[in-house]
Short mmCIF file of C-alpha atoms and ligand atoms in Angstrom, two decimals:
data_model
loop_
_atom_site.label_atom_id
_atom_site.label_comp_id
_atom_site.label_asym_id
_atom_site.label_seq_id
_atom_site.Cartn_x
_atom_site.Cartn_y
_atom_site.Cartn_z
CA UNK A 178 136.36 93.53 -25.32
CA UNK A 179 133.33 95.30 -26.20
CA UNK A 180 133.12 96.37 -30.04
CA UNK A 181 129.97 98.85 -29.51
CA UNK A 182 126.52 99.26 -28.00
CA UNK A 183 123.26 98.28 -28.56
CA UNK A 184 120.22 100.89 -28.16
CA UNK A 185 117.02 100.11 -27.17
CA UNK A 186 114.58 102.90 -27.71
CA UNK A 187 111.78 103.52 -25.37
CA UNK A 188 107.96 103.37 -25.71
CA UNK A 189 107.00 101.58 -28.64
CA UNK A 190 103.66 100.70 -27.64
CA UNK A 191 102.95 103.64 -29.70
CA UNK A 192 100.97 103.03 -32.58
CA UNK A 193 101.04 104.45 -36.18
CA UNK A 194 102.47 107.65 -37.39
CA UNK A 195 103.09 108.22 -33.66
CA UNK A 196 105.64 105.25 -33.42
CA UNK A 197 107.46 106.53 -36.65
CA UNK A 198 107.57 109.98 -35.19
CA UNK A 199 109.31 108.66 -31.80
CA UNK A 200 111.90 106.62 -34.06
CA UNK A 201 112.93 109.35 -36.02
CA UNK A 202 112.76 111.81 -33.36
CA UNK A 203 114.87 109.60 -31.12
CA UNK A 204 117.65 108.51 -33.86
CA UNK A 205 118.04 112.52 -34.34
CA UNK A 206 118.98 113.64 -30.53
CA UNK A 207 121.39 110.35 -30.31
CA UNK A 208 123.20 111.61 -33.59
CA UNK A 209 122.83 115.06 -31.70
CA UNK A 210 124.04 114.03 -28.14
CA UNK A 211 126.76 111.92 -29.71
CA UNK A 212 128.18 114.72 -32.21
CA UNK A 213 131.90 114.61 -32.34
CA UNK A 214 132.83 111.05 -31.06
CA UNK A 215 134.03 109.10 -33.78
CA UNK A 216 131.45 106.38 -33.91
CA UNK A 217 129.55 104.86 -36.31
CA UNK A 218 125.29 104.71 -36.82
CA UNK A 219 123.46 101.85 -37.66
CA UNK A 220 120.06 102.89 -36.92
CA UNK A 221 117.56 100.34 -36.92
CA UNK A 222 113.63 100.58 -36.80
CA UNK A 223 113.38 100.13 -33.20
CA UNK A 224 116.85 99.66 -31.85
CA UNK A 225 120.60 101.23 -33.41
CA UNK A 226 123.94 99.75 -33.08
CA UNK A 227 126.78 101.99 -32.12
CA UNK A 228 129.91 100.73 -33.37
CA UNK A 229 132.89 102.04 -31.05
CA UNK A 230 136.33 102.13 -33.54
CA UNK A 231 138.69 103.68 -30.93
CA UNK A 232 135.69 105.87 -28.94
CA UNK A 233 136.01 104.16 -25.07
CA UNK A 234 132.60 103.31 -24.62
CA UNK A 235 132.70 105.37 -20.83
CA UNK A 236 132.11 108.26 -23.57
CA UNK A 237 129.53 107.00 -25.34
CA UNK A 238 127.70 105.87 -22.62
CA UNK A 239 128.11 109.07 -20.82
CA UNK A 240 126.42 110.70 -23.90
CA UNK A 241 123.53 108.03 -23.76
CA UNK A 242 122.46 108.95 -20.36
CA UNK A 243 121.12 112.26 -22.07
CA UNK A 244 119.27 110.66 -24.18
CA UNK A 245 115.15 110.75 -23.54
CA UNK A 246 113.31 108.23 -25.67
CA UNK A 247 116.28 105.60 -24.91
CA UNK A 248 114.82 102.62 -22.52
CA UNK A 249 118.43 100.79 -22.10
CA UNK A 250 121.53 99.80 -23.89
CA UNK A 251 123.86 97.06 -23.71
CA UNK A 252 127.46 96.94 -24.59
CA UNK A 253 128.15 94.00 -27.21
CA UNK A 254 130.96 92.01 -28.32
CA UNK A 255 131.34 91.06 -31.96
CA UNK A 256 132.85 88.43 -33.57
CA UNK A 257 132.42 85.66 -36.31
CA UNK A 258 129.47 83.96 -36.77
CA UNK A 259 131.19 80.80 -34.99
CA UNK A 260 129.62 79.06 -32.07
CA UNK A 261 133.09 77.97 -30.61
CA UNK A 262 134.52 82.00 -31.52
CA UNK A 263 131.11 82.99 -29.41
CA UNK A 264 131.42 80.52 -26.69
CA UNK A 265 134.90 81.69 -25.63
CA UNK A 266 133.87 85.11 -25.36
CA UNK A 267 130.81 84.27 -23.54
CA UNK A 268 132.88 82.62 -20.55
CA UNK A 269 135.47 85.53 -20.84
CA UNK A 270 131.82 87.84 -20.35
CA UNK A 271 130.32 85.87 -17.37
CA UNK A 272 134.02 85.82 -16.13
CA UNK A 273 134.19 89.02 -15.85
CA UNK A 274 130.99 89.86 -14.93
CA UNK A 275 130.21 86.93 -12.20
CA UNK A 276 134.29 86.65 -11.04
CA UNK A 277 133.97 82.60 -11.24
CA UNK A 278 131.32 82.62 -8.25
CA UNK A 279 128.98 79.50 -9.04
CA UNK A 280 126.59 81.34 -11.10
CA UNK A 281 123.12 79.79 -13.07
CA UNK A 282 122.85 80.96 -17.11
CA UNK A 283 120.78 80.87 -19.77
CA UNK A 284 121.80 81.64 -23.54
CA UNK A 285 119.00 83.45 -25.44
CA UNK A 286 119.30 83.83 -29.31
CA UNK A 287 117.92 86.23 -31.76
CA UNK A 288 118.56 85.21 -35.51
CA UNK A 289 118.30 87.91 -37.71
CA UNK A 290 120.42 86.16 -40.56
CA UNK A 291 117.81 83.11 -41.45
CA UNK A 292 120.46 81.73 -43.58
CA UNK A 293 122.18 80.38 -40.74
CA UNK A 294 121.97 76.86 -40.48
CA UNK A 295 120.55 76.26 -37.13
CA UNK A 296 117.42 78.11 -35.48
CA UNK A 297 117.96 79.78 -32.04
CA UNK A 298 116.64 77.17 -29.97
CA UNK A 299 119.72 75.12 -31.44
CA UNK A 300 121.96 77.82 -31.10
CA UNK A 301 121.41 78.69 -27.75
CA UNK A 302 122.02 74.68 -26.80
CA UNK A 303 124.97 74.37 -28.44
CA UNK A 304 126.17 77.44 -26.83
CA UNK A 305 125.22 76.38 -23.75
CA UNK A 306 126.91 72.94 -23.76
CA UNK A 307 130.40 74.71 -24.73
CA UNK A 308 130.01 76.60 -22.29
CA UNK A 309 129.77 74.09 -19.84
CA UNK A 310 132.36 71.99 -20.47
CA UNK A 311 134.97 75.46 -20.48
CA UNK A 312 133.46 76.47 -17.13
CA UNK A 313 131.86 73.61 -14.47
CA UNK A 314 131.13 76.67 -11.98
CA UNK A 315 127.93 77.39 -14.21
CA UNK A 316 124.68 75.90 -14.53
CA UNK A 317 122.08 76.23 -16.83
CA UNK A 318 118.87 77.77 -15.71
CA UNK A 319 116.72 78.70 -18.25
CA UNK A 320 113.41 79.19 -15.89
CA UNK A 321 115.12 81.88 -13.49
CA UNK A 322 119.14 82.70 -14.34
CA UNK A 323 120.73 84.88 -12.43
CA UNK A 324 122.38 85.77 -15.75
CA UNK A 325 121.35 86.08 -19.40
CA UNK A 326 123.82 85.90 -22.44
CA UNK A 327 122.14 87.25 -25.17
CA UNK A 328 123.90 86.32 -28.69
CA UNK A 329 122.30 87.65 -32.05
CA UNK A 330 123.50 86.46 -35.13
CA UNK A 331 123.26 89.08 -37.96
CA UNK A 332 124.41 89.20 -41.84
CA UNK A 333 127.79 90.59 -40.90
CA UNK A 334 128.40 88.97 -37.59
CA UNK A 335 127.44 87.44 -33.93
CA UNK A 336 127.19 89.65 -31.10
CA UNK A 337 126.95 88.86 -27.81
CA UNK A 338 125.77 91.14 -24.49
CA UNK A 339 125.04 90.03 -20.90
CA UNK A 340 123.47 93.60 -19.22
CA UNK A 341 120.59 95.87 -20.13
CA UNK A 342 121.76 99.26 -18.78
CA UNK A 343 118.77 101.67 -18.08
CA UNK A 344 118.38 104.55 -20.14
CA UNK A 345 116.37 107.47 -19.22
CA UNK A 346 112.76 106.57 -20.98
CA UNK A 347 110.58 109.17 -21.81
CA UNK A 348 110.15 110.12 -25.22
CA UNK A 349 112.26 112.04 -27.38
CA UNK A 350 111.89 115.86 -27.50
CA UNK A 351 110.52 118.06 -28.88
CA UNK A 352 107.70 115.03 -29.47
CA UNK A 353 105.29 115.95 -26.72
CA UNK A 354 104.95 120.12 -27.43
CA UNK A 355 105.70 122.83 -25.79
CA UNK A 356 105.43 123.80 -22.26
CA UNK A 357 106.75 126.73 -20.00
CA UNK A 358 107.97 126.09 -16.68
CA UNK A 359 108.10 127.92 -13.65
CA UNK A 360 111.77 127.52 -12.45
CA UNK A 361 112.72 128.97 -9.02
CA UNK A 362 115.90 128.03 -7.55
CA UNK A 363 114.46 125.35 -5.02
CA UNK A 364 114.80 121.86 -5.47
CA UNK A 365 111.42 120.77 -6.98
CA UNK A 366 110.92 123.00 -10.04
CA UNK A 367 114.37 122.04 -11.38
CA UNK A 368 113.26 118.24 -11.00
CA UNK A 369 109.59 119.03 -12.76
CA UNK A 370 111.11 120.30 -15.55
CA UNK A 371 114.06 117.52 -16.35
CA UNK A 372 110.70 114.91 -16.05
CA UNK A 373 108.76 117.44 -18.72
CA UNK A 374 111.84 116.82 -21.04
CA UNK A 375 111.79 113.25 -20.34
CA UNK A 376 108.42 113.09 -21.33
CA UNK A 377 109.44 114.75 -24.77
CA UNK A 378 108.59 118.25 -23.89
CA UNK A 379 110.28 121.07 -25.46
CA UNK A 380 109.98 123.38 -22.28
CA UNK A 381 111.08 127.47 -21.77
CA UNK A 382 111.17 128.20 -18.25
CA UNK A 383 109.96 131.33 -16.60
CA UNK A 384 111.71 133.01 -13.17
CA UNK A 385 110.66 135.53 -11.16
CA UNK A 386 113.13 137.75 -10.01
CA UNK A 387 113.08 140.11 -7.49
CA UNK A 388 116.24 142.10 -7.32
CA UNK A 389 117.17 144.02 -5.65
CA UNK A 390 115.20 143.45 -3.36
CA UNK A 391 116.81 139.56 -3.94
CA UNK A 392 120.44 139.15 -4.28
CA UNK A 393 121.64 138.71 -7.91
CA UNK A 394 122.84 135.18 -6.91
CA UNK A 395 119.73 133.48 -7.00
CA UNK A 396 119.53 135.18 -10.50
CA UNK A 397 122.85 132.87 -11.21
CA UNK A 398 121.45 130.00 -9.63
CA UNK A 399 118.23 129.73 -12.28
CA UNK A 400 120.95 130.15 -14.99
CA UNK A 401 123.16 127.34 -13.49
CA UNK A 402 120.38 124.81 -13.12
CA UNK A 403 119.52 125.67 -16.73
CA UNK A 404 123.03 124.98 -17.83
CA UNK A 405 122.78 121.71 -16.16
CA UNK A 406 118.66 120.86 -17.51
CA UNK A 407 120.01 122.04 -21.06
CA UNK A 408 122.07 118.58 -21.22
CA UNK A 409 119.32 116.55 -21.79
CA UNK A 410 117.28 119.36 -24.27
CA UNK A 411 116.90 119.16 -27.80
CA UNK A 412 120.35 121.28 -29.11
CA UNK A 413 121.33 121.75 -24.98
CA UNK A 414 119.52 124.91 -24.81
CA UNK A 415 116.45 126.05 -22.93
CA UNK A 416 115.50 130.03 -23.28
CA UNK A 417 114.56 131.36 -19.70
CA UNK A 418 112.17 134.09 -19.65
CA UNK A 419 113.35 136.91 -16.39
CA UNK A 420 110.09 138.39 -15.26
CA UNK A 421 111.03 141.55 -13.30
CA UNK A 422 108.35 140.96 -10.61
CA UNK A 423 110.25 143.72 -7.82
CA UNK A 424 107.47 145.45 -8.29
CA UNK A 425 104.39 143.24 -8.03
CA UNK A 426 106.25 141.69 -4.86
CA UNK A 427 106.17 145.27 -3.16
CA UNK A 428 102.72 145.50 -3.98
CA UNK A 429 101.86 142.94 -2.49
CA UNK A 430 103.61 142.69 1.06
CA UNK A 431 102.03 146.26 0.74
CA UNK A 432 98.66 145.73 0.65
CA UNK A 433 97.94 141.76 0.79
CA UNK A 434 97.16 140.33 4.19
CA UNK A 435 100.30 138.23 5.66
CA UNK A 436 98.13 134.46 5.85
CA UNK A 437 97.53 135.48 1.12
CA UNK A 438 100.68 137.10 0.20
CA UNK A 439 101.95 133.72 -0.95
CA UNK A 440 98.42 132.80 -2.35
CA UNK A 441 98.01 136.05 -4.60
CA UNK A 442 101.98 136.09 -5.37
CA UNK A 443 101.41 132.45 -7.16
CA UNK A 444 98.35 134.16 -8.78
CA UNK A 445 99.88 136.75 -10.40
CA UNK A 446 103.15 134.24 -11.01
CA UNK A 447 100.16 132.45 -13.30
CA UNK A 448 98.85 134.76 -14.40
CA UNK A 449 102.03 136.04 -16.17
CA UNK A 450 102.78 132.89 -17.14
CA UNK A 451 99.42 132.34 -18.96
CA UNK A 452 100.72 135.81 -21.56
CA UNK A 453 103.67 134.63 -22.09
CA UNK A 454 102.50 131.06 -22.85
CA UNK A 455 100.37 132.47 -25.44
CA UNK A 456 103.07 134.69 -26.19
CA UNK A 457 105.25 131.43 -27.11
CA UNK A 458 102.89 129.45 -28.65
CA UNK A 459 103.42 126.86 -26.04
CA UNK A 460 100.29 124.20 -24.44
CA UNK A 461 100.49 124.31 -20.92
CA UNK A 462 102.81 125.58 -17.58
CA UNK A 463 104.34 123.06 -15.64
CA UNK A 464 105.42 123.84 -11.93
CA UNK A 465 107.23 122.08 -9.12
CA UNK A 466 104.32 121.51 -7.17
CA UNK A 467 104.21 118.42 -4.76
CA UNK A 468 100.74 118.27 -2.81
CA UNK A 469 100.77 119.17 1.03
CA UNK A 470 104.59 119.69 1.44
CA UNK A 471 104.00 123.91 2.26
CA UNK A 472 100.85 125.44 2.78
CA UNK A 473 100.88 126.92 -0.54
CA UNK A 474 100.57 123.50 -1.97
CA UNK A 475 97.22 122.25 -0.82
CA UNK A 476 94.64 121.42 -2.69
CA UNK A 477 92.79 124.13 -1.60
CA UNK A 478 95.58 126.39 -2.32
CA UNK A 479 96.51 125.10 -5.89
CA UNK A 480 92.71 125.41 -7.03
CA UNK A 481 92.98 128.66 -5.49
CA UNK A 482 95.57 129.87 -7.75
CA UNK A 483 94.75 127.60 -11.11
CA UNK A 484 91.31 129.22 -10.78
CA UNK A 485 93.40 133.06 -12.42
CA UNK A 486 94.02 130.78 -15.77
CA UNK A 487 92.17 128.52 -18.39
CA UNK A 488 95.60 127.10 -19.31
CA UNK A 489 96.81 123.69 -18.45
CA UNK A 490 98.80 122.81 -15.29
CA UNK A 491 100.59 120.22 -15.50
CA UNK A 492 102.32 119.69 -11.50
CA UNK A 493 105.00 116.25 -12.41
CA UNK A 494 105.55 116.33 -8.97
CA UNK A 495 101.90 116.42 -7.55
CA UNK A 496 102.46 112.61 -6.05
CA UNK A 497 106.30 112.26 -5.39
CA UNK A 498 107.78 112.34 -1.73
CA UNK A 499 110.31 114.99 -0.93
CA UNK A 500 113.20 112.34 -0.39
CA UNK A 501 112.39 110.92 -3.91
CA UNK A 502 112.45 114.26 -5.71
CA UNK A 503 116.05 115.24 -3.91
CA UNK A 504 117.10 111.68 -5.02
CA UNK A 505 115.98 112.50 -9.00
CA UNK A 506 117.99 115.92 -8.39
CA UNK A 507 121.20 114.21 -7.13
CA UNK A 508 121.31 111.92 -10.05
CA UNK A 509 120.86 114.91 -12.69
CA UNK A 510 123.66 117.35 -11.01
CA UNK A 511 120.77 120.20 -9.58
CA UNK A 512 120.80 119.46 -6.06
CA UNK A 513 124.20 121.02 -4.93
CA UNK A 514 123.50 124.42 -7.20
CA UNK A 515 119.50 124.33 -5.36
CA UNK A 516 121.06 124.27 -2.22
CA UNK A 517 122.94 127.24 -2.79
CA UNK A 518 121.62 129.49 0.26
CA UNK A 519 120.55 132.62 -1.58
CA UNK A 520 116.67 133.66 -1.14
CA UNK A 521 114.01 134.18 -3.86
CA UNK A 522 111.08 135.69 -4.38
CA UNK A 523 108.82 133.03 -1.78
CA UNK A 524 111.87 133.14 0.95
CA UNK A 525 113.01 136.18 1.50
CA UNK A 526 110.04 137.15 3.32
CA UNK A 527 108.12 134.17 4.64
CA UNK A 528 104.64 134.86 6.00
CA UNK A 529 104.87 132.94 9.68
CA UNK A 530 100.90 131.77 9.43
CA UNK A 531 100.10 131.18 5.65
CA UNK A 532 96.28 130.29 4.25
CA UNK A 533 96.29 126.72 4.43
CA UNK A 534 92.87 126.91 2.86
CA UNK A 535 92.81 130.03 1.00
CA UNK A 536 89.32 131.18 -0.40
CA UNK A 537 89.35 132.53 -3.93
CA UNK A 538 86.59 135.06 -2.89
CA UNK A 539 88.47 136.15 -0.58
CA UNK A 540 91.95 136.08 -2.76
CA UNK A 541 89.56 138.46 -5.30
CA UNK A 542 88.88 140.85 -2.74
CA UNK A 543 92.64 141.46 -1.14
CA UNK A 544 93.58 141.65 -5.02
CA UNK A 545 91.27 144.91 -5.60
CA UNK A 546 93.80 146.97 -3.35
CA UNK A 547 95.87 147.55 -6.27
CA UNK A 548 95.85 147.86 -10.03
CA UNK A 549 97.86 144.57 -10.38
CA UNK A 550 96.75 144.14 -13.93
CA UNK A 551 98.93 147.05 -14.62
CA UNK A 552 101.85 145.96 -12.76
CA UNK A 553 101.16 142.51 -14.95
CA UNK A 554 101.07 143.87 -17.95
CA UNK A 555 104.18 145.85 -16.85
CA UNK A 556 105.99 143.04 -16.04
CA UNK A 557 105.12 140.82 -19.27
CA UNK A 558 106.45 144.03 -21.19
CA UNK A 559 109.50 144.21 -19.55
CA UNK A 560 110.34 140.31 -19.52
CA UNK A 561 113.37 139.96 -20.63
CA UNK A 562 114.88 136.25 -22.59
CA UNK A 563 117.61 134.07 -22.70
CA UNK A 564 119.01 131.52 -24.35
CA UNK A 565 120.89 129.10 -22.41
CA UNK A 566 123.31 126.46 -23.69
CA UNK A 567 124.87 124.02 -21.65
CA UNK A 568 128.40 125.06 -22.85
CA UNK A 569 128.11 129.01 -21.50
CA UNK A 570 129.86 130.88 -19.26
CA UNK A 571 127.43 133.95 -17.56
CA UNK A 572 128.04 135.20 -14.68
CA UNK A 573 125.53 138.12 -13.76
CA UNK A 574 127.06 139.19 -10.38
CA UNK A 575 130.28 140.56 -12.37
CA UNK A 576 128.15 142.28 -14.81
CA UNK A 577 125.91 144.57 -12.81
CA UNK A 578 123.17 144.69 -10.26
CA UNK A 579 119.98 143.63 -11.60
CA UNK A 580 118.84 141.60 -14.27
CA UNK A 581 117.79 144.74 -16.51
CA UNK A 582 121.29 146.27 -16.45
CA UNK A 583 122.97 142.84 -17.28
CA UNK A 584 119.98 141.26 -19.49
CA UNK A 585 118.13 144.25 -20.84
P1 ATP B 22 110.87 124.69 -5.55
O1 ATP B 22 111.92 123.83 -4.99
O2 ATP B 22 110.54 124.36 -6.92
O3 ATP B 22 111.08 126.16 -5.30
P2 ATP B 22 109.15 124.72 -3.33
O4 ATP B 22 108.68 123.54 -2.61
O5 ATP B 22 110.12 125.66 -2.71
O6 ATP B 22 109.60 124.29 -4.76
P3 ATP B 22 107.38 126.91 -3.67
O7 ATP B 22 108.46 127.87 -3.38
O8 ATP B 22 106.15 126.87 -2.83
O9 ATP B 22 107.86 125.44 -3.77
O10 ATP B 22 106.93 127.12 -5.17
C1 ATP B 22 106.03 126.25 -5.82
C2 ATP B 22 106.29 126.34 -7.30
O11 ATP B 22 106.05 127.68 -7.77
C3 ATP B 22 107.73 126.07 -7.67
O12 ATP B 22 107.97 124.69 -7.79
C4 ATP B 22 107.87 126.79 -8.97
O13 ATP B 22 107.31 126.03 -10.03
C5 ATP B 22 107.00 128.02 -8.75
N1 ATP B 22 107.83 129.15 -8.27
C6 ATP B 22 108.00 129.58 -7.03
N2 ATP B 22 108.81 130.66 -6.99
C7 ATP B 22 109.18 130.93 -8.25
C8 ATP B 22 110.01 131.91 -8.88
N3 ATP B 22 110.65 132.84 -8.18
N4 ATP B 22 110.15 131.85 -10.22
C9 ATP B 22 109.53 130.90 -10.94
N5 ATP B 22 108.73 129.97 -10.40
C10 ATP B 22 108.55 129.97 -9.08
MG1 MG B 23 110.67 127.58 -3.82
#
């Protein structure tokens, strides 16, 4: 029934060079996402037609769900440029679609072929009054239908589509720069950084990993989500950056006060973050932040820790409720591999009464009980990179203890 699929790409409220940027950036990750299914292109300046041959379109639109940059799709039916030919697949459409419940319609038409010898206005009525005499259970509402049959005649042929499936949105990466994010292996960093692709970012993430002092797993859990994340990056892969950070965590459940070991651990998590962002060219650091939900995320708190860095923080998650975030990380496959019950860094040893209002003078002061900008530099040295595709197989726990032996 359906011949192929119609693309509608996202934003194009963008102006200029910016709009012709988006176009071409988006028509290169569908080719991309879409490699090896037999279909065929016809890219358009705002929209592309997919044309199906023998591809089930389950696949394709499987594919299409990766897609930033893509507002919705429709599957379409083709045939000749006859109103009778269209009319009888229409009903066989709302048919399926509506199983014969009494249903109101309206026929829109797009003419793209001005040769044809009525305008759309005139197409859409005949349309409509075929329709009606094949199938009395409709009416025609063309204020407020509960269904829309959309029918665009073209050079080569009509097609016809009734539903506007909703792509992801966003823009296409890597439109938007660069941006590292801090990836733990909880449930909001995972969901900042699938909205920072979304938005057309081309992101590296950065984890902090304390083995083994933490157990290897939660190692494999970062790498798992980043399998997963990689789907919907440009060439599914996202390098992860391993910051040994053993030592900088001893430090400071050593020498920081319980209510600021979370406060100055974030601090120095920054800090890091801010040399390797230079490091890797990138424009800001992205984390999973969502405002009040631990005591660490304050206000108070997250000024406390910004204040170590000039660089820009972008938090996606500042605003959203926890219940919407786990919703975002059910639909993209990262919730089940968060949940995984292995500790990192901020669990293992949770203070029991955190700053809820840490002070940054006072955060200065605990930080002069040790040379931390040693262990810093120490630990950007010793960082240690990956490249992860959404095709591999690692698995760190059968190749040795820590990171270093099985990375380094
Ligand atoms: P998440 O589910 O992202 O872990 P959370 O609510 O548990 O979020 P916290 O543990 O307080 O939040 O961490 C806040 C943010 O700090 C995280 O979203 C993440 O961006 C960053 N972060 C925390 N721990 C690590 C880590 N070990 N490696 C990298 N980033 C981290
Ligand atoms: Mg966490």
């Amino acid at each position: 029934m359906f011949e192929g699929i119609l693309v509608r790409y996202g934003d194009l409220t963008l102006k200029g060079k910016n709009q012709k940027y988006f176009i071409r950036a988006v028509n290169e990750l569908l080719l991309e996402k879409l490699a090896g299914l037999d279909v065929i292109f016809d890219l358009k300046h705002d929209r592309a037609y997919i044309y199906l041959q023998d591809v089930p379109y389950e696949k394709v639109v499987e594919r299409l769900h990766y897609v930033t940059g893509v507002y919705s799709f429709s599957l379409i039916s083709k045939c000749a440029k006859d109103l009778d030919e269209i009319s009888q697949i229409a009903i066989k459409m709302i048919e399926m679609e509506t199983k014969k419940v009494v249903t109101s319609f309206k026929v829109e038409t797009k003419r793209a072929d001005k040769n044809f010898p009525s305008t759309s206005m005139e197409i859409s009525r005949k349309i409509s009054v075929l329709i009606l005499r094949q199938a009395p259970f409709l009416t025609v509402d063309v204020h407020n239908p509960e269904f829309t049959l959309n029918v665009e005649i073209r050079q080569e042929a009509a097609y016809i589509y009734t539903h506007q499936i909703k792509g992801l949105g966003g823009y296409p990466t890597p439109m938007g720069g660069k941006a590292l994010v801090l990836l733990s292996g909880g449930i909001d960093s995972p969901v900042a950084t699938f909205l920072a692709i979304k938005k057309g970012l081309q992101v590296e993430c950065i984890h902090f990993e304390s083995t083994p002092m933490t157990p290897i797993e939660s190692a494999q859990k970062v790498i798992d989500l980043v399998k997963v994340l990689s789907k919907y990056a440009l060439h599914n892969q996202i390098k992860v950056h391993f910051v040994p950070f053993t030592k900088i965590h001893e430090s400071i459940l050593q020498y920081i006060p319980e209510p600021y070991t979370i406060t100055i651990m974030r601090r120095m998590m920054i800090r890091i973050a801010t040399h390797l962002k230079n490091r890797r060219d990138a424009d800001a650091i992205i984390t999973g932040d969502s405002i009040g939900q631990v005591a660490s995320q304050t206000l108070e708190s997250m000024s406390c820790i910004t204040e170590v860095t000039n660089s820009l923080i972008i938090r996606p998650l500042a605003t959203y409720d926890k219940l919407d975030i786990m919703n975002i990380a059910r639909n993209i496959g990262t919730l089940d591999i968060s949940n995984r019950p292995f500790s990192d860094c901020c669990t293992i040893y949770v203070p029991i009464s955190p700053a809820i209002r840490p002070q940054t003078k006072t955060a200065r002061r605990y930080e002069e009980a040790f040379d931390y900008e040693t262990l810093v530099n120490e630990a950007v040295a010793n960082t240690v990179m990956l490249t992860v595709h959404s095709d591999d197989e690692i698995d760190l726990a059968s190749k040795g203890f820590t990171i270093k032996e099985v990375l380094g």
